Short mmCIF file of C-alpha atoms in Angstrom, two decimals:
data_model
loop_
_atom_site.label_atom_id
_atom_site.label_comp_id
_atom_site.label_asym_id
_atom_site.label_seq_id
_atom_site.Cartn_x
_atom_site.Cartn_y
_atom_site.Cartn_z
CA MET I 1 -9.95 2.25 40.06
CA LYS I 2 -11.04 5.89 39.55
CA LYS I 3 -7.51 6.86 38.51
CA ARG I 4 -7.34 4.02 35.99
CA LEU I 5 -10.68 5.06 34.50
CA LEU I 6 -9.57 8.69 34.19
CA LEU I 7 -6.30 7.61 32.54
CA ALA I 8 -8.15 5.38 30.08
CA ALA I 9 -10.55 8.24 29.22
CA ALA I 10 -7.65 10.61 28.70
CA MET I 11 -5.89 8.14 26.39
CA CYS I 12 -9.11 7.64 24.39
CA CYS I 13 -9.61 11.37 24.00
CA ALA I 14 -5.98 11.82 22.92
CA THR I 15 -6.32 9.12 20.29
CA VAL I 16 -9.51 10.62 18.91
CA ALA I 17 -8.01 14.12 18.91
CA TRP I 18 -4.97 12.90 16.98
CA ALA I 19 -7.23 11.19 14.43
CA GLN I 20 -9.53 14.15 13.92
CA PRO I 21 -8.97 16.34 10.85
CA ASN I 22 -6.52 19.11 11.46
CA ASN I 23 -6.12 22.46 9.74
CA THR I 24 -3.84 21.13 7.02
CA PRO I 25 -5.68 21.69 3.72
CA PRO I 26 -6.17 18.69 1.39
CA THR I 27 -3.69 18.14 -1.40
CA PRO I 28 -4.75 20.47 -4.26
CA ASN I 29 -5.02 19.30 -7.83
CA LEU I 30 -4.52 15.60 -7.29
CA PRO I 31 -4.18 14.85 -11.05
CA ALA I 32 -0.97 16.87 -11.00
CA LEU I 33 0.54 13.89 -9.13
CA ASN I 34 -0.12 11.52 -12.07
CA ASP I 35 2.73 9.74 -13.79
CA GLU I 36 2.36 8.03 -17.19
CA PHE I 37 6.01 6.87 -17.06
CA ASN I 38 6.65 7.83 -20.71
CA SER I 39 9.41 10.31 -19.93
CA ALA I 40 13.06 9.85 -19.08
CA LYS I 41 12.34 11.02 -15.54
CA LEU I 42 9.64 10.49 -12.94
CA THR I 43 7.28 13.35 -12.32
CA GLU I 44 7.87 15.63 -9.35
CA GLY I 45 6.93 14.59 -5.85
CA TRP I 46 8.09 10.97 -5.76
CA LYS I 47 9.92 9.87 -2.64
CA ASN I 48 11.68 6.63 -1.82
CA PHE I 49 10.92 5.11 1.55
CA TYR I 50 14.54 4.08 2.20
CA GLU I 51 15.75 7.64 1.64
CA VAL I 52 13.02 9.27 3.75
CA GLU I 53 13.52 7.04 6.74
CA GLY I 54 17.21 6.21 6.40
CA TRP I 55 17.23 2.46 5.80
CA VAL I 56 19.23 0.50 3.16
CA ASN I 57 17.94 0.42 -0.38
CA LYS I 58 16.34 -3.01 -1.01
CA MET I 59 15.56 -2.34 -4.64
CA ILE I 60 17.69 -4.31 -7.08
CA LYS I 61 16.74 -2.27 -10.13
CA GLN I 62 14.47 0.61 -10.96
CA ASP I 63 14.17 2.76 -14.08
CA VAL I 64 11.56 4.61 -16.06
CA ASN I 65 11.01 4.41 -19.85
CA SER I 66 14.24 2.44 -20.26
CA THR I 67 14.11 -1.32 -19.58
CA SER I 68 10.48 -1.24 -20.77
CA LYS I 69 9.58 1.70 -22.99
CA GLY I 70 6.66 3.66 -21.63
CA TYR I 71 6.74 1.90 -18.26
CA LEU I 72 8.20 2.20 -14.81
CA TYR I 73 10.19 -1.00 -14.28
CA PHE I 74 11.47 -2.29 -10.98
CA GLU I 75 12.84 -5.41 -9.32
CA PRO I 76 12.63 -5.44 -5.54
CA GLY I 77 15.19 -7.35 -3.53
CA THR I 78 14.64 -9.78 -0.66
CA SER I 79 12.09 -8.10 1.61
CA GLY I 80 8.52 -8.11 2.85
CA TRP I 81 5.87 -5.81 4.26
CA PHE I 82 4.63 -7.55 7.40
CA ALA I 83 4.46 -6.39 11.05
CA ASP I 84 7.66 -4.34 11.51
CA GLN I 85 9.28 -5.70 8.36
CA GLN I 86 9.86 -3.32 5.47
CA ALA I 87 10.35 -3.49 1.69
CA PRO I 88 10.78 -1.12 -1.26
CA PHE I 89 8.15 1.62 -1.41
CA MET I 90 8.00 4.72 -3.63
CA PHE I 91 5.25 7.21 -2.88
CA LYS I 92 3.73 10.63 -3.00
CA GLU I 93 2.36 12.35 0.10
CA ILE I 94 -1.38 13.05 0.03
CA THR I 95 -3.40 14.99 2.57
CA GLY I 96 -7.10 14.27 2.69
CA ASP I 97 -9.26 12.03 0.55
CA PHE I 98 -8.03 10.47 -2.68
CA ASP I 99 -8.82 7.95 -5.45
CA VAL I 100 -5.65 6.40 -6.81
CA ARG I 101 -5.35 3.82 -9.62
CA VAL I 102 -2.36 1.95 -11.01
CA ARG I 103 -2.16 -0.32 -14.07
CA MET I 104 0.62 -2.86 -13.73
CA LYS I 105 1.80 -6.37 -14.44
CA VAL I 106 4.06 -8.66 -12.41
CA SER I 107 6.32 -11.47 -13.56
CA GLY I 108 9.54 -13.20 -12.68
CA ARG I 109 12.78 -11.55 -13.65
CA LYS I 110 13.33 -14.15 -16.44
CA SER I 111 9.98 -15.84 -16.68
CA ASP I 112 6.24 -15.04 -16.83
CA VAL I 113 5.71 -16.28 -13.28
CA PRO I 114 7.78 -15.44 -10.20
CA GLN I 115 9.70 -18.48 -8.97
CA SER I 116 10.06 -17.34 -5.38
CA GLN I 117 7.42 -17.37 -2.64
CA TRP I 118 5.85 -14.11 -1.54
CA SER I 119 6.65 -12.17 -4.67
CA LEU I 120 3.99 -9.49 -5.06
CA ALA I 121 3.55 -5.80 -5.97
CA GLY I 122 0.80 -3.21 -5.77
CA LEU I 123 -0.56 -0.15 -4.03
CA MET I 124 0.03 0.97 -0.43
CA ALA I 125 -1.26 3.76 1.78
CA ARG I 126 0.96 4.21 4.84
CA ALA I 127 1.03 6.52 7.85
CA PRO I 128 4.41 8.29 7.98
CA LYS I 129 6.57 7.28 10.92
CA ARG I 130 7.40 9.90 13.50
CA GLY I 131 11.11 10.04 12.78
CA GLY I 132 13.24 7.61 10.78
CA LYS I 133 15.65 4.81 11.48
CA ASP I 134 17.45 6.69 14.23
CA THR I 135 14.30 7.00 16.37
CA TRP I 136 12.75 3.69 15.23
CA LYS I 137 10.60 1.79 17.70
CA PRO I 138 8.72 -1.48 17.21
CA GLY I 139 4.97 -1.48 16.98
CA GLU I 140 4.54 1.78 15.03
CA GLU I 141 3.68 0.54 11.52
CA ASN I 142 0.25 1.57 10.24
CA TRP I 143 -0.69 0.89 6.61
CA LEU I 144 -2.90 -1.03 4.20
CA PHE I 145 -2.29 -2.38 0.75
CA MET I 146 -3.41 -4.52 -2.18
CA THR I 147 -0.89 -6.49 -4.21
CA THR I 148 -0.84 -9.28 -6.78
CA GLY I 149 1.65 -12.04 -7.57
CA ILE I 150 2.72 -15.32 -5.98
CA ALA I 151 2.30 -15.95 -2.26
CA GLU I 152 2.76 -19.18 -0.31
CA GLU I 153 1.98 -21.59 -3.17
CA LEU I 154 4.25 -21.38 -6.18
CA GLY I 155 2.44 -21.23 -9.48
CA LYS I 156 -0.85 -20.02 -7.97
CA PRO I 157 -1.39 -16.24 -8.52
CA VAL I 158 -3.25 -14.33 -5.85
CA ILE I 159 -4.41 -10.93 -4.84
CA GLU I 160 -3.23 -10.10 -1.34
CA THR I 161 -4.93 -7.50 0.83
CA LYS I 162 -3.36 -6.61 4.15
CA LYS I 163 -3.86 -4.09 6.93
CA THR I 164 -1.39 -3.34 9.67
CA ILE I 165 -2.30 -1.47 12.83
CA SER I 166 0.47 -0.82 15.39
CA SER I 167 2.56 -3.41 13.53
CA HIS I 168 -0.07 -6.15 13.84
CA SER I 169 -0.71 -7.45 10.32
CA SER I 170 -3.82 -9.23 9.01
CA LEU I 171 -3.80 -10.53 5.46
CA LYS I 172 -6.13 -12.18 3.01
CA LEU I 173 -5.25 -14.13 -0.14
CA ARG I 174 -7.69 -14.66 -3.02
CA PRO I 175 -7.19 -16.34 -6.42
CA ALA I 176 -6.08 -14.13 -9.29
CA LYS I 177 -4.26 -14.23 -12.61
CA LEU I 178 -0.96 -12.83 -13.78
CA ASP I 179 -2.17 -10.30 -16.32
CA TRP I 180 -2.38 -6.58 -16.70
CA ILE I 181 -4.40 -5.39 -13.76
CA GLU I 182 -5.69 -2.02 -12.59
CA MET I 183 -5.72 -1.63 -8.80
CA ARG I 184 -7.44 1.18 -6.97
CA ILE I 185 -7.61 2.53 -3.44
CA VAL I 186 -10.25 5.11 -2.54
CA ARG I 187 -9.99 6.96 0.75
CA VAL I 188 -12.91 8.92 2.12
CA GLY I 189 -12.19 9.93 5.69
CA PRO I 190 -11.68 6.76 7.74
CA SER I 191 -13.03 4.49 4.98
CA PHE I 192 -10.72 2.78 2.55
CA VAL I 193 -12.06 0.76 -0.38
CA LEU I 194 -9.76 -1.50 -2.39
CA LEU I 195 -10.82 -2.45 -5.93
CA TYR I 196 -9.37 -4.07 -9.02
CA LYS I 197 -10.17 -4.97 -12.62
CA TYR I 198 -8.37 -6.68 -15.47
CA ASP I 199 -8.17 -5.17 -18.94
CA ASN I 200 -11.24 -7.08 -20.28
CA ASP I 201 -13.37 -6.55 -17.19
CA LYS I 202 -16.37 -4.27 -17.68
CA ALA I 203 -16.62 -3.19 -14.03
CA TRP I 204 -14.52 -2.90 -10.88
CA THR I 205 -14.43 -5.70 -8.34
CA VAL I 206 -14.56 -4.65 -4.69
CA ARG I 207 -11.79 -6.65 -3.03
CA GLU I 208 -11.82 -5.18 0.49
CA ARG I 209 -13.15 -2.43 2.71
CA PHE I 210 -11.14 -1.14 5.65
CA TYR I 211 -12.21 1.34 8.31
CA ASN I 212 -9.57 3.00 10.48
CA VAL I 213 -10.43 6.24 12.22
CA SER I 214 -6.84 6.50 13.53
CA MET I 215 -5.18 6.89 10.16
CA PRO I 216 -3.64 10.38 9.96
CA ARG I 217 -4.80 12.97 7.46
CA THR I 218 -1.55 12.79 5.51
CA LEU I 219 -0.51 9.44 4.08
CA GLN I 220 2.24 8.09 1.87
CA VAL I 221 0.52 6.63 -1.19
CA GLY I 222 2.31 4.66 -3.89
CA LEU I 223 3.94 1.50 -5.15
CA ILE I 224 5.38 -1.46 -3.26
CA GLY I 225 7.08 -4.73 -4.16
CA TYR I 226 8.61 -7.56 -2.20
CA THR I 227 10.01 -11.03 -2.77
CA ASN I 228 11.95 -13.93 -1.28
CA SER I 229 11.35 -13.09 2.39
CA TYR I 230 11.38 -16.79 3.35
CA ALA I 231 15.10 -16.87 2.55
CA VAL I 232 15.88 -14.92 5.73
CA ASP I 233 16.08 -16.88 8.96
CA ASN I 234 13.04 -16.40 11.18
CA SER I 235 15.25 -15.46 14.15
CA VAL I 236 16.16 -12.31 12.27
CA LYS I 237 12.98 -11.76 10.29
CA PHE I 238 10.72 -11.93 13.34
CA GLY I 239 13.20 -11.52 16.19
CA ASP I 240 15.40 -8.66 15.03
CA PRO I 241 13.49 -6.36 12.66
CA VAL I 242 16.19 -3.66 12.83
CA THR I 243 18.79 -6.01 11.40
CA TYR I 244 16.29 -7.40 8.89
CA ASN I 245 15.26 -3.96 7.67
CA ASN I 246 18.80 -2.64 7.42
CA THR I 247 20.55 -5.56 5.73
CA ILE I 248 20.63 -6.67 2.09
CA TYR I 249 19.83 -10.40 1.81
CA ASP I 250 19.78 -10.86 -1.98
CA HIS I 251 22.60 -13.45 -1.75
CA LEU I 252 20.06 -15.78 -0.11
CA GLY I 253 17.44 -17.72 -2.02
CA ASN I 254 16.05 -16.32 -5.27
CA PRO I 255 14.63 -12.79 -5.29
CA ASP I 256 12.41 -13.10 -8.36
CA LEU I 257 9.95 -10.33 -9.11
CA ALA I 258 9.79 -7.92 -12.03
CA VAL I 259 7.11 -5.18 -12.14
CA ARG I 260 5.96 -3.04 -15.06
CA VAL I 261 3.78 -0.06 -14.28
CA ASP I 262 1.89 1.65 -17.08
CA TYR I 263 0.56 4.57 -15.03
CA ILE I 264 -0.48 5.83 -11.66
CA ARG I 265 -3.34 8.38 -11.51
CA PHE I 266 -4.86 10.38 -8.71
CA GLN I 267 -8.18 12.20 -8.40
CA LYS I 268 -10.68 13.31 -5.78
CA PRO I 269 -13.28 10.72 -4.81
CA LYS I 270 -16.69 11.27 -6.31
CA VAL I 271 -18.35 10.87 -2.90
CA ASP I 272 -17.98 13.32 -0.02
CA PHE I 273 -19.51 13.33 3.45
CA GLY I 274 -18.28 16.77 4.44
CA GLY I 275 -15.12 17.86 6.22
CA SER I 276 -16.14 17.50 9.85
CA TRP I 277 -14.94 14.67 12.05
CA LEU I 278 -18.51 13.95 13.14
CA ALA I 279 -19.69 13.56 9.55
CA SER I 280 -16.79 11.18 8.80
CA VAL I 281 -17.82 8.81 11.58
CA ALA I 282 -21.56 9.31 11.62
CA GLN I 283 -22.50 9.54 7.92
CA ASN I 284 -19.71 7.78 6.06
CA ASN I 285 -21.21 4.38 5.25
CA LEU I 286 -18.74 3.12 2.61
CA THR I 287 -17.50 0.27 4.79
CA ASP I 288 -20.98 -0.70 6.06
CA TYR I 289 -21.97 -4.04 4.61
CA SER I 290 -25.62 -2.98 4.59
CA LEU I 291 -24.35 -1.02 1.55
CA SER I 292 -24.06 -3.58 -1.23
CA ASN I 293 -21.05 -3.70 -3.53
CA ASP I 294 -23.25 -2.55 -6.45
CA GLU I 295 -24.43 0.46 -4.44
CA LEU I 296 -20.85 1.19 -3.35
CA LEU I 297 -19.61 1.09 -6.91
CA LYS I 298 -22.28 3.60 -7.96
CA LEU I 299 -21.15 5.94 -5.23
CA LEU I 300 -17.47 5.59 -6.18
CA GLY I 301 -18.04 5.81 -9.92
CA GLU I 302 -15.61 4.91 -12.62
#
């Protein structure tokens, strides 16, 4: 019994130590990461998930200021972010706190509404994997996101929020509309606040608050899209994630999602609880529900 207790204590301490801030300085000049997508090329610093980790490219089409002038345009292929499943993801690496916003609109490839289940796009913050495809192990996905589009019920737009810890995913679906939407993720230490507003909204809506002290200091932050995952047999999708992640399935079903992104912008959060680990867990109250949404919005600012 004593040995088991000592082992548990050691594991706990190791986890906390890994989660504590290290000596890596925060990303300087976050607005330098902005992209207005009005040039022939993306701004510097963008990385594609499939290239970084060595998987197949599940993006059908992606261009900037071409298909839609002044926008990033992309069409993801058959894919999905859930548990150990993966989908297209383009990101910039950010160390420390951030406030990121994206203005975007989703549709079908040939219609205003996607005609395939689970066709959504939005913002993700993901912990980099320790190694890529060659050292892949199940149970190591850690991320959170907010997306919009069509989920289980065709014709009913939703906002999906999802968090995944050690490849265990929990999601929430809430009614939405297919219109231009600005989505926002604010990270302050272990607190993550997900917000959105449509063009005619006067204020942000708080959609979700997540608290995860184990998220590393450096995250991949950027744009995701996925569609048509139901077309893949469950024996592969849930039973063989390596095959699922490393195979193109666009010949099945109807991958049907088109995404137009007006901009993505980064800045420092307006609230700061200090750089120490103790302050981040003892003073950071952004995910405490004793703090009302109105009070939270005042702290986060516009």
